[in-house]
mmCIF file of C-alpha atoms in Angstrom:
data_model
loop_
_atom_site.group_PDB
_atom_site.id
_atom_site.type_symbol
_atom_site.label_atom_id
_atom_site.label_comp_id
_atom_site.label_asym_id
_atom_site.label_seq_id
_atom_site.Cartn_x
_atom_site.Cartn_y
_atom_site.Cartn_z
ATOM 1 C CA MET A 1 -18.167 -101.345 27.043
ATOM 2 C CA PRO A 2 -21.007 -103.027 25.190
ATOM 3 C CA ALA A 3 -21.017 -101.666 21.631
ATOM 4 C CA ASP A 4 -24.741 -101.159 21.879
ATOM 5 C CA SER A 5 -25.353 -99.193 24.920
ATOM 6 C CA ALA A 6 -23.901 -96.014 23.385
ATOM 7 C CA LEU A 7 -22.043 -94.594 20.635
ATOM 8 C CA VAL A 8 -20.260 -92.058 22.788
ATOM 9 C CA ARG A 9 -19.312 -92.828 26.474
ATOM 10 C CA VAL A 10 -17.700 -90.284 28.514
ATOM 11 C CA SER A 11 -16.703 -91.830 31.994
ATOM 12 C CA GLY A 12 -15.401 -89.525 34.960
ATOM 13 C CA ILE A 13 -13.737 -87.122 32.829
ATOM 14 C CA HIS A 14 -11.288 -84.237 34.389
ATOM 15 C CA LYS A 15 -9.508 -81.838 32.282
ATOM 16 C CA PHE A 16 -7.382 -79.026 33.486
ATOM 17 C CA PHE A 17 -5.084 -76.613 31.977
ATOM 18 C CA THR A 18 -2.340 -74.540 33.568
ATOM 19 C CA ARG A 19 -1.938 -70.638 32.758
ATOM 20 C CA GLY A 20 1.272 -69.448 34.443
ATOM 21 C CA SER A 21 1.061 -70.662 38.111
ATOM 22 C CA GLU A 22 -2.729 -70.840 37.873
ATOM 23 C CA ARG A 23 -4.541 -74.073 37.075
ATOM 24 C CA VAL A 24 -7.710 -74.187 35.483
ATOM 25 C CA ASP A 25 -10.152 -77.068 35.882
ATOM 26 C CA VAL A 26 -12.185 -76.765 32.618
ATOM 27 C CA LEU A 27 -14.197 -80.356 33.220
ATOM 28 C CA GLN A 28 -14.619 -82.188 36.443
ATOM 29 C CA ASN A 29 -15.922 -85.671 36.876
ATOM 30 C CA LEU A 30 -17.778 -85.493 33.793
ATOM 31 C CA SER A 31 -19.582 -88.605 32.531
ATOM 32 C CA LEU A 32 -21.993 -88.450 29.652
ATOM 33 C CA GLU A 33 -23.577 -90.958 27.173
ATOM 34 C CA VAL A 34 -24.695 -90.392 23.638
ATOM 35 C CA PRO A 35 -26.789 -93.113 21.938
ATOM 36 C CA ALA A 36 -26.509 -93.755 18.128
ATOM 37 C CA ALA A 37 -28.192 -91.311 15.743
ATOM 38 C CA GLU A 38 -28.515 -88.860 18.594
ATOM 39 C CA PHE A 39 -28.468 -85.004 17.685
ATOM 40 C CA LEU A 40 -26.970 -83.524 20.760
ATOM 41 C CA GLY A 41 -26.742 -79.589 21.196
ATOM 42 C CA LEU A 42 -24.170 -78.789 23.723
ATOM 43 C CA MET A 43 -25.000 -75.292 25.318
ATOM 44 C CA GLY A 44 -23.129 -73.260 28.193
ATOM 45 C CA PRO A 45 -21.444 -69.824 28.582
ATOM 46 C CA SER A 46 -18.030 -69.061 27.002
ATOM 47 C CA GLY A 47 -15.383 -70.937 28.962
ATOM 48 C CA SER A 48 -17.525 -73.743 30.104
ATOM 49 C CA GLY A 49 -15.555 -76.400 28.480
ATOM 50 C CA LYS A 50 -17.963 -77.237 25.503
ATOM 51 C CA THR A 51 -14.922 -76.823 22.893
ATOM 52 C CA THR A 52 -12.627 -79.013 25.228
ATOM 53 C CA LEU A 53 -15.375 -81.816 25.291
ATOM 54 C CA LEU A 54 -15.653 -82.154 21.700
ATOM 55 C CA ASN A 55 -11.748 -82.318 21.473
ATOM 56 C CA LEU A 56 -11.747 -85.170 23.947
ATOM 57 C CA ILE A 57 -14.369 -87.345 22.182
ATOM 58 C CA GLY A 58 -12.695 -86.464 18.934
ATOM 59 C CA GLY A 59 -9.007 -87.544 20.387
ATOM 60 C CA LEU A 60 -7.568 -84.434 19.422
ATOM 61 C CA ASP A 61 -6.792 -84.029 23.155
ATOM 62 C CA ARG A 62 -6.662 -86.420 26.286
ATOM 63 C CA PRO A 63 -8.166 -86.005 29.723
ATOM 64 C CA THR A 64 -6.175 -85.437 32.819
ATOM 65 C CA SER A 65 -7.983 -88.583 34.036
ATOM 66 C CA GLY A 66 -11.190 -90.580 33.150
ATOM 67 C CA ARG A 67 -12.317 -92.773 30.058
ATOM 68 C CA ILE A 68 -13.880 -92.412 26.891
ATOM 69 C CA TRP A 69 -15.012 -94.695 24.251
ATOM 70 C CA VAL A 70 -16.362 -94.419 20.625
ATOM 71 C CA GLY A 71 -18.407 -97.252 19.847
ATOM 72 C CA ASP A 72 -16.830 -100.480 21.655
ATOM 73 C CA GLN A 73 -13.347 -98.596 21.327
ATOM 74 C CA GLU A 74 -11.799 -96.968 24.181
ATOM 75 C CA ILE A 75 -9.835 -93.936 22.492
ATOM 76 C CA THR A 76 -8.149 -92.883 25.758
ATOM 77 C CA SER A 77 -5.913 -95.798 25.724
ATOM 78 C CA LEU A 78 -4.844 -95.671 21.893
ATOM 79 C CA GLY A 79 -1.728 -94.157 20.470
ATOM 80 C CA ARG A 80 -1.704 -91.276 17.832
ATOM 81 C CA LYS A 81 -1.613 -93.521 14.684
ATOM 82 C CA ALA A 82 -4.661 -95.555 15.949
ATOM 83 C CA LEU A 83 -6.305 -92.283 16.997
ATOM 84 C CA ALA A 84 -5.699 -90.934 13.836
ATOM 85 C CA GLU A 85 -7.479 -93.845 12.230
ATOM 86 C CA VAL A 86 -10.644 -93.558 13.957
ATOM 87 C CA ARG A 87 -11.177 -89.724 13.185
ATOM 88 C CA LEU A 88 -10.530 -90.483 9.676
ATOM 89 C CA ARG A 89 -12.798 -93.709 9.343
ATOM 90 C CA HIS A 90 -15.473 -92.425 12.060
ATOM 91 C CA ILE A 91 -15.426 -88.875 12.918
ATOM 92 C CA GLY A 92 -16.093 -85.460 11.309
ATOM 93 C CA PHE A 93 -15.022 -81.987 12.741
ATOM 94 C CA VAL A 94 -16.249 -78.666 12.145
ATOM 95 C CA PHE A 95 -13.933 -76.252 13.921
ATOM 96 C CA GLN A 96 -14.162 -72.653 15.257
ATOM 97 C CA GLU A 97 -11.062 -71.796 13.317
ATOM 98 C CA TYR A 98 -12.052 -73.574 10.202
ATOM 99 C CA ASN A 99 -8.409 -75.376 10.070
ATOM 100 C CA LEU A 100 -8.648 -75.577 6.148
ATOM 101 C CA VAL A 101 -5.163 -76.253 4.379
ATOM 102 C CA PRO A 102 -4.111 -72.995 3.226
ATOM 103 C CA VAL A 103 -2.405 -74.444 0.078
ATOM 104 C CA LEU A 104 -5.120 -76.373 -1.357
ATOM 105 C CA SER A 105 -8.377 -74.978 -2.760
ATOM 106 C CA ALA A 106 -11.899 -75.370 -1.734
ATOM 107 C CA LEU A 107 -12.590 -78.359 -3.732
ATOM 108 C CA GLU A 108 -9.294 -79.930 -2.663
ATOM 109 C CA ASN A 109 -9.840 -79.484 0.851
ATOM 110 C CA VAL A 110 -12.820 -81.217 0.798
ATOM 111 C CA GLU A 111 -11.741 -84.104 -1.075
ATOM 112 C CA TYR A 112 -8.849 -84.750 1.005
ATOM 113 C CA VAL A 113 -10.783 -86.493 3.493
ATOM 114 C CA LEU A 114 -12.022 -88.813 0.780
ATOM 115 C CA LEU A 115 -8.354 -89.392 -1.178
ATOM 116 C CA LEU A 116 -7.093 -90.495 2.325
ATOM 117 C CA GLN A 117 -9.982 -93.070 2.579
ATOM 118 C CA GLY A 118 -8.848 -94.349 -0.724
ATOM 119 C CA VAL A 119 -11.910 -93.207 -2.885
ATOM 120 C CA ASP A 120 -11.231 -92.801 -6.609
ATOM 121 C CA GLU A 121 -11.129 -89.538 -7.885
ATOM 122 C CA GLN A 122 -14.202 -89.400 -10.003
ATOM 123 C CA ARG A 123 -16.543 -90.428 -6.602
ATOM 124 C CA ARG A 124 -14.357 -88.153 -4.540
ATOM 125 C CA ARG A 125 -14.799 -85.145 -6.898
ATOM 126 C CA ALA A 126 -18.187 -85.418 -7.550
ATOM 127 C CA GLU A 127 -19.279 -85.856 -3.927
ATOM 128 C CA ALA A 128 -16.961 -82.608 -2.849
ATOM 129 C CA LEU A 129 -18.708 -80.686 -5.813
ATOM 130 C CA ARG A 130 -22.166 -81.701 -4.617
ATOM 131 C CA LEU A 131 -21.616 -80.603 -1.029
ATOM 132 C CA LEU A 132 -19.904 -77.344 -2.107
ATOM 133 C CA HIS A 133 -22.792 -76.397 -4.356
ATOM 134 C CA ALA A 134 -25.358 -77.177 -1.640
ATOM 135 C CA LEU A 135 -23.702 -74.708 0.573
ATOM 136 C CA GLY A 136 -23.854 -72.043 -2.081
ATOM 137 C CA LEU A 137 -20.174 -72.078 -2.969
ATOM 138 C CA GLU A 138 -20.508 -72.946 -6.866
ATOM 139 C CA GLY A 139 -17.871 -70.911 -8.730
ATOM 140 C CA MET A 140 -15.318 -70.772 -5.788
ATOM 141 C CA GLU A 141 -14.367 -74.393 -5.871
ATOM 142 C CA HIS A 142 -10.698 -73.622 -6.823
ATOM 143 C CA ARG A 143 -10.120 -70.710 -4.545
ATOM 144 C CA ARG A 144 -7.732 -70.838 -1.667
ATOM 145 C CA PRO A 145 -8.994 -70.214 1.658
ATOM 146 C CA ASN A 146 -7.207 -66.692 1.547
ATOM 147 C CA GLU A 147 -9.292 -65.920 -1.311
ATOM 148 C CA LEU A 148 -12.533 -66.802 0.658
ATOM 149 C CA SER A 149 -14.474 -64.972 3.076
ATOM 150 C CA GLY A 150 -14.833 -66.122 6.682
ATOM 151 C CA GLY A 151 -18.113 -67.331 6.220
ATOM 152 C CA GLN A 152 -17.079 -69.023 2.742
ATOM 153 C CA GLN A 153 -14.233 -70.863 4.608
ATOM 154 C CA GLN A 154 -16.813 -72.171 7.325
ATOM 155 C CA ARG A 155 -19.025 -73.525 4.719
ATOM 156 C CA VAL A 156 -15.931 -75.367 3.050
ATOM 157 C CA ALA A 157 -15.016 -76.795 6.746
ATOM 158 C CA VAL A 158 -18.706 -78.131 7.029
ATOM 159 C CA ALA A 159 -18.383 -79.794 3.640
ATOM 160 C CA ARG A 160 -15.112 -81.490 4.655
ATOM 161 C CA ALA A 161 -16.446 -82.694 8.045
ATOM 162 C CA VAL A 162 -19.690 -84.292 6.471
ATOM 163 C CA VAL A 163 -18.026 -85.584 3.148
ATOM 164 C CA GLY A 164 -16.772 -88.965 4.371
ATOM 165 C CA SER A 165 -20.158 -89.785 6.110
ATOM 166 C CA PRO A 166 -18.749 -89.829 9.470
ATOM 167 C CA SER A 167 -20.541 -91.867 11.956
ATOM 168 C CA ILE A 168 -20.083 -88.946 14.202
ATOM 169 C CA LEU A 169 -19.886 -85.424 13.479
ATOM 170 C CA LEU A 170 -18.261 -82.838 16.280
ATOM 171 C CA ALA A 171 -19.366 -79.264 15.308
ATOM 172 C CA ASP A 172 -18.162 -76.314 17.247
ATOM 173 C CA GLU A 173 -20.506 -73.592 16.274
ATOM 174 C CA PRO A 174 -20.972 -74.507 12.494
ATOM 175 C CA THR A 175 -23.505 -71.377 11.826
ATOM 176 C CA GLY A 176 -21.583 -68.949 13.899
ATOM 177 C CA ASN A 177 -20.155 -66.770 11.144
ATOM 178 C CA LEU A 178 -22.726 -67.205 8.695
ATOM 179 C CA ASP A 179 -25.934 -65.239 7.618
ATOM 180 C CA SER A 180 -29.768 -66.610 8.077
ATOM 181 C CA THR A 181 -29.885 -68.032 4.478
ATOM 182 C CA ASN A 182 -26.369 -69.860 4.790
ATOM 183 C CA SER A 183 -27.128 -71.348 8.244
ATOM 184 C CA GLU A 184 -30.095 -72.818 6.829
ATOM 185 C CA ALA A 185 -28.173 -74.471 4.123
ATOM 186 C CA VAL A 186 -25.455 -75.696 6.694
ATOM 187 C CA MET A 187 -28.277 -77.004 9.099
ATOM 188 C CA ASP A 188 -29.991 -78.613 6.099
ATOM 189 C CA LEU A 189 -26.822 -80.526 5.434
ATOM 190 C CA LEU A 190 -26.633 -81.579 9.061
ATOM 191 C CA LYS A 191 -30.017 -82.925 9.111
ATOM 192 C CA GLU A 192 -29.552 -85.005 6.211
ATOM 193 C CA LEU A 193 -26.369 -86.473 7.468
ATOM 194 C CA HIS A 194 -28.697 -86.941 10.975
ATOM 195 C CA ARG A 195 -31.303 -88.800 8.792
ATOM 196 C CA GLY A 196 -28.441 -91.087 7.144
ATOM 197 C CA GLY A 197 -27.751 -92.224 10.807
ATOM 198 C CA ALA A 198 -24.891 -90.194 11.739
ATOM 199 C CA THR A 199 -24.983 -89.003 15.668
ATOM 200 C CA ILE A 200 -24.205 -85.160 15.939
ATOM 201 C CA CYS A 201 -22.845 -83.408 18.678
ATOM 202 C CA MET A 202 -23.154 -79.658 18.419
ATOM 203 C CA VAL A 203 -21.998 -76.706 20.385
ATOM 204 C CA THR A 204 -24.453 -73.797 19.760
ATOM 205 C CA HIS A 205 -25.371 -70.947 22.068
#
């Protein structure tokens, strides 16, 4: 695929799961192109495959059939190690279930991405603090996830997703557990990332 035709390309994707003896076809012959610097909203009823699509684009799951490219790289043909590297360098995730590391503080959860990217301690701490404070979490930096409310954990997860300045952000209902004030703070952060050239695919109702 030419690198400049689309940042994300999904071609003929089919994905099914089995529940006992039942086969559930979640995505069928889906094709999609997402241009660079797009802000894409994915909408649809519960169970329509929105989260599944994000997981496939991010290489967290594999399609039953079909192909997916991120940039000029076909990720459906990559092994686990190569996929992990693509995610680390290019993709940020905001999960519905937060997926924070329970033994790390809020600050450490956000810093961890930059640590893996090889960013020095001073820079990664300053950037993590900036994002946490922008999301109204000043004073909570050293609390572990079980010491935070669901909405606070969600904001930590958003900070972690954007801290590495990913070229693609996959966000699964990033404001779902937040009040209007904190929802606005999260959206401001996503818009800032988008203005910087990132492509955002966001599941929303």
